[in-house]
Coordinates of C-alpha atoms in Angstrom, one line a residue:
M18 CA 0.0 0.0 0.0
K19 CA 2.8 2.4 0.9
R20 CA 4.5 1.6 -2.4
I21 CA 1.3 2.5 -4.3
L22 CA 0.9 5.8 -2.4
L23 CA 4.6 6.6 -3.1
I24 CA 4.1 6.0 -6.8
F25 CA 0.9 8.0 -6.9
A26 CA 2.7 11.0 -5.1
L27 CA 5.6 10.8 -7.6
I28 CA 3.1 10.9 -10.5
I29 CA 1.4 14.0 -9.1
C30 CA 4.8 15.7 -8.5
S31 CA 5.9 14.9 -12.1
V32 CA 2.7 16.3 -13.6
F33 CA 3.1 19.5 -11.4
F34 CA 6.8 19.8 -12.5
I35 CA 5.9 19.4 -16.2
S36 CA 3.1 22.0 -15.9
C37 CA 5.4 24.5 -14.2
K38 CA 8.1 23.9 -16.7
D39 CA 5.7 24.5 -19.5
A40 CA 4.5 27.7 -18.0
I41 CA 5.5 31.1 -19.5
N42 CA 8.3 33.0 -17.8
L43 CA 6.6 36.3 -17.3
E44 CA 9.8 37.9 -16.0
M45 CA 11.0 38.0 -19.6
Y46 CA 8.2 40.5 -20.4
L47 CA 8.3 42.9 -17.5
S48 CA 7.8 46.6 -18.3
E49 CA 7.1 47.7 -14.7
I50 CA 8.1 46.4 -11.3
R51 CA 6.8 48.3 -8.2
N52 CA 7.7 46.2 -5.2
V53 CA 8.9 48.9 -2.7
V54 CA 6.1 51.1 -1.2
Y55 CA 6.2 53.5 1.7
I56 CA 3.1 55.2 3.2
Y57 CA 2.5 58.1 5.6
N58 CA -1.0 59.0 6.7
G59 CA -1.1 62.4 8.5
E60 CA -3.5 65.2 9.2
D61 CA -2.5 67.4 6.3
Y62 CA -1.1 64.8 3.8
T63 CA -1.2 61.2 2.7
L64 CA 2.2 60.5 1.3
T65 CA 3.0 57.4 -0.8
V66 CA 6.5 56.7 -2.0
Y67 CA 7.1 54.1 -4.7
G68 CA 10.4 52.4 -5.6
E69 CA 9.9 51.1 -9.1
Q70 CA 11.5 50.1 -12.4
K71 CA 9.6 50.8 -15.5
E72 CA 9.9 51.2 -19.3
T73 CA 10.6 54.7 -20.6
P74 CA 8.7 55.9 -22.5
Y75 CA 5.8 54.3 -20.6
L76 CA 3.4 52.9 -23.2
S77 CA 0.7 50.2 -23.2
D78 CA 1.7 48.8 -26.6
G79 CA 2.6 45.2 -25.7
Y80 CA 6.4 45.9 -26.1
V81 CA 9.0 46.3 -23.5
S82 CA 11.3 49.3 -23.9
E83 CA 14.4 50.4 -21.9
M84 CA 13.8 50.1 -18.2
K85 CA 14.8 52.9 -15.8
T86 CA 14.6 53.1 -12.0
F87 CA 12.6 55.8 -10.2
V88 CA 11.5 56.9 -6.8
T89 CA 8.0 58.4 -7.1
V90 CA 6.2 60.4 -4.5
K91 CA 2.4 61.1 -4.5
I92 CA 0.4 63.4 -2.2
E93 CA -3.4 63.2 -1.7
N94 CA -5.9 64.2 1.0
Y95 CA -3.9 67.4 1.4
K96 CA -5.4 70.3 3.4
T97 CA -2.9 73.1 2.5
A98 CA -2.1 74.7 -0.9
L99 CA 0.7 72.9 -2.8
D100 CA 1.5 75.6 -5.4
D101 CA 5.2 75.4 -6.4
A102 CA 5.7 72.6 -3.9
S103 CA 8.9 70.5 -4.0
V104 CA 9.9 67.2 -2.4
T105 CA 13.2 65.7 -1.1
V106 CA 13.6 62.0 -0.4
N107 CA 16.5 60.8 1.8
F108 CA 17.6 57.2 2.1
G109 CA 21.0 55.6 2.6
E110 CA 23.4 58.0 0.9
Q111 CA 20.8 59.1 -1.7
T112 CA 19.2 62.5 -1.7
L113 CA 16.6 63.0 -4.5
T114 CA 14.8 66.3 -5.1
S115 CA 12.0 67.3 -7.6
N116 CA 9.0 69.5 -8.0
F117 CA 5.4 68.2 -7.7
E118 CA 3.2 68.2 -10.8
Y119 CA -0.6 68.1 -10.5
D120 CA -2.5 65.3 -12.2
P121 CA -6.1 66.5 -12.8
L122 CA -7.3 63.0 -13.7
S123 CA -6.2 61.4 -10.3
G124 CA -6.4 64.6 -8.3
K125 CA -2.9 63.9 -6.9
F126 CA 0.4 65.8 -6.9
T127 CA 3.2 63.6 -8.2
A128 CA 7.0 63.9 -8.3
Q129 CA 9.1 61.3 -10.2
M130 CA 12.9 61.1 -9.6
E131 CA 15.3 58.9 -11.6
T132 CA 17.8 57.1 -9.4
Q133 CA 20.4 54.3 -9.6
K134 CA 19.4 52.7 -6.4
L135 CA 16.0 51.9 -4.7
P136 CA 15.4 52.3 -1.0
S137 CA 15.4 49.2 1.2
E138 CA 15.2 50.6 4.7
N139 CA 12.1 50.1 6.8
E140 CA 11.6 53.9 7.0
I141 CA 12.8 56.9 5.0
E142 CA 12.6 60.6 5.3
V143 CA 10.6 62.8 3.0
K144 CA 10.6 66.7 3.1
V145 CA 7.9 68.7 1.4
C146 CA 8.6 72.4 0.9
C147 CA 5.8 74.8 -0.1
N148 CA 5.3 78.5 0.2
G149 CA 8.4 78.9 2.4
N150 CA 7.2 76.1 4.8
E151 CA 9.0 72.8 5.3
N152 CA 7.3 69.6 6.5
L153 CA 9.5 66.6 7.4
F154 CA 7.9 63.1 7.4
T155 CA 9.1 59.6 8.2
V156 CA 7.3 57.2 5.9
Q157 CA 7.0 53.5 6.8
K158 CA 7.6 50.6 4.4
I159 CA 4.6 48.4 3.9
S160 CA 5.1 44.8 4.6
N161 CA 3.3 41.8 5.9
E162 CA 4.7 38.8 7.7
G163 CA 4.9 35.9 5.3
Q164 CA 4.5 38.2 2.3
I165 CA 5.5 36.6 -1.0
D166 CA 7.8 38.4 -3.4
Y167 CA 6.8 39.6 -6.8
K168 CA 8.5 36.7 -8.6
T169 CA 6.3 34.2 -6.8
A170 CA 3.2 36.2 -7.6
L171 CA 4.2 36.2 -11.3
N172 CA 4.9 32.5 -11.2
N173 CA 1.5 31.8 -9.7
V174 CA -0.3 33.8 -12.4
S175 CA 1.8 32.1 -15.1
Y176 CA 0.9 28.6 -13.8
E177 CA -2.8 29.3 -13.2
K178 CA -3.4 31.2 -16.4
N179 CA -1.0 29.5 -18.7
A180 CA -3.5 28.8 -21.5
E181 CA -4.7 32.4 -21.6
I182 CA -1.1 33.8 -21.7
K183 CA -0.1 31.4 -24.5
K184 CA -3.1 32.4 -26.5
M185 CA -2.1 36.1 -26.1
L186 CA 1.4 35.4 -27.2
S187 CA 0.3 33.3 -30.3
G188 CA -2.0 36.1 -31.3
S189 CA 0.4 39.0 -30.9
G190 CA 3.6 37.7 -32.5
D191 CA 5.2 36.6 -29.2
S192 CA 4.9 40.2 -27.9
I193 CA 3.4 41.1 -24.6
E194 CA 4.3 43.3 -21.6
V195 CA 3.8 42.6 -18.0
R196 CA 3.3 45.1 -15.1
I197 CA 3.3 44.2 -11.4
R198 CA 2.7 46.5 -8.5
L199 CA 2.6 46.0 -4.7
L200 CA -0.5 47.4 -3.1
S201 CA -1.8 47.7 0.5
E202 CA -5.2 47.9 2.1
G203 CA -5.2 48.2 5.9
D204 CA -2.9 45.5 7.2
S205 CA -3.1 43.4 4.0
V206 CA -0.8 43.5 1.0
Y207 CA -1.6 42.5 -2.6
Y208 CA 0.0 42.4 -6.1
Y209 CA -1.6 43.9 -9.1
V210 CA -0.5 42.1 -12.3
A211 CA -1.4 43.3 -15.8
I212 CA -0.6 41.4 -19.0
I213 CA -0.9 43.5 -22.2
A214 CA -0.7 42.4 -25.8
K215 CA 0.3 44.7 -28.7
E216 CA -3.3 44.6 -30.2
G217 CA -4.6 46.2 -26.9
K218 CA -6.1 43.1 -25.3
S219 CA -5.2 42.8 -21.6
F220 CA -5.7 40.6 -18.5
T221 CA -5.4 42.1 -15.0
Y222 CA -5.2 40.1 -11.8
L223 CA -5.3 40.9 -8.0
I224 CA -3.1 38.6 -6.1
D225 CA -3.2 37.9 -2.3
G226 CA 0.3 39.0 -1.1
A227 CA 0.4 36.3 1.6
S228 CA -1.0 33.2 -0.2
G229 CA -0.4 34.1 -3.9
K230 CA -4.0 33.2 -4.7
I231 CA -5.7 35.1 -7.5
L232 CA -8.5 37.0 -5.9
A233 CA -10.0 38.8 -8.9
E234 CA -9.4 39.1 -12.6
R235 CA -10.6 41.2 -15.5
S236 CA -10.0 41.1 -19.3
T237 CA -10.4 43.9 -21.8

């Protein structure tokens, strides 16, 4: 009986291994990786700092262009005027400074700074200067015990949605681009994954940041 169970287990493992081996390596098609996020929630501002790598220019065309590294700061829920506001981000030996630009579509002020290195500390300092006033914030890195990394999230999508991804590739001349972003909601973390083909078709998935399970999906 034990021998039969062992053989059965080996068959299951073999099938799983073959399936994983046959899955598409989505890392080959990455056009955006946002896996470092810091958040500060205060009375006057909600600050979000992203560490990300993304293609430049940033286009949803199904092709991956040259990747560059950025630290991006967004402000929302602000209670004071932010005309001519600037931001400085300090981490490690890096000091990055830029001016905010207002995005009327999202209603947020955003500053994007190119860098050679992304922050890895649990907290970093952000200084906002506006109308002669300076505000210094300490922003905390979002994380969750047992959180999977972005590569595991991609592998889970590739395994679970292998047929759909292969169909996209066959229909777009082996050209797709993949975006992954770390998200947070309360004490929980998630990954957003988008797979975009050159003809405009796309699949997006919301991944549980702890289990790697696909929680929601949408196609366009």
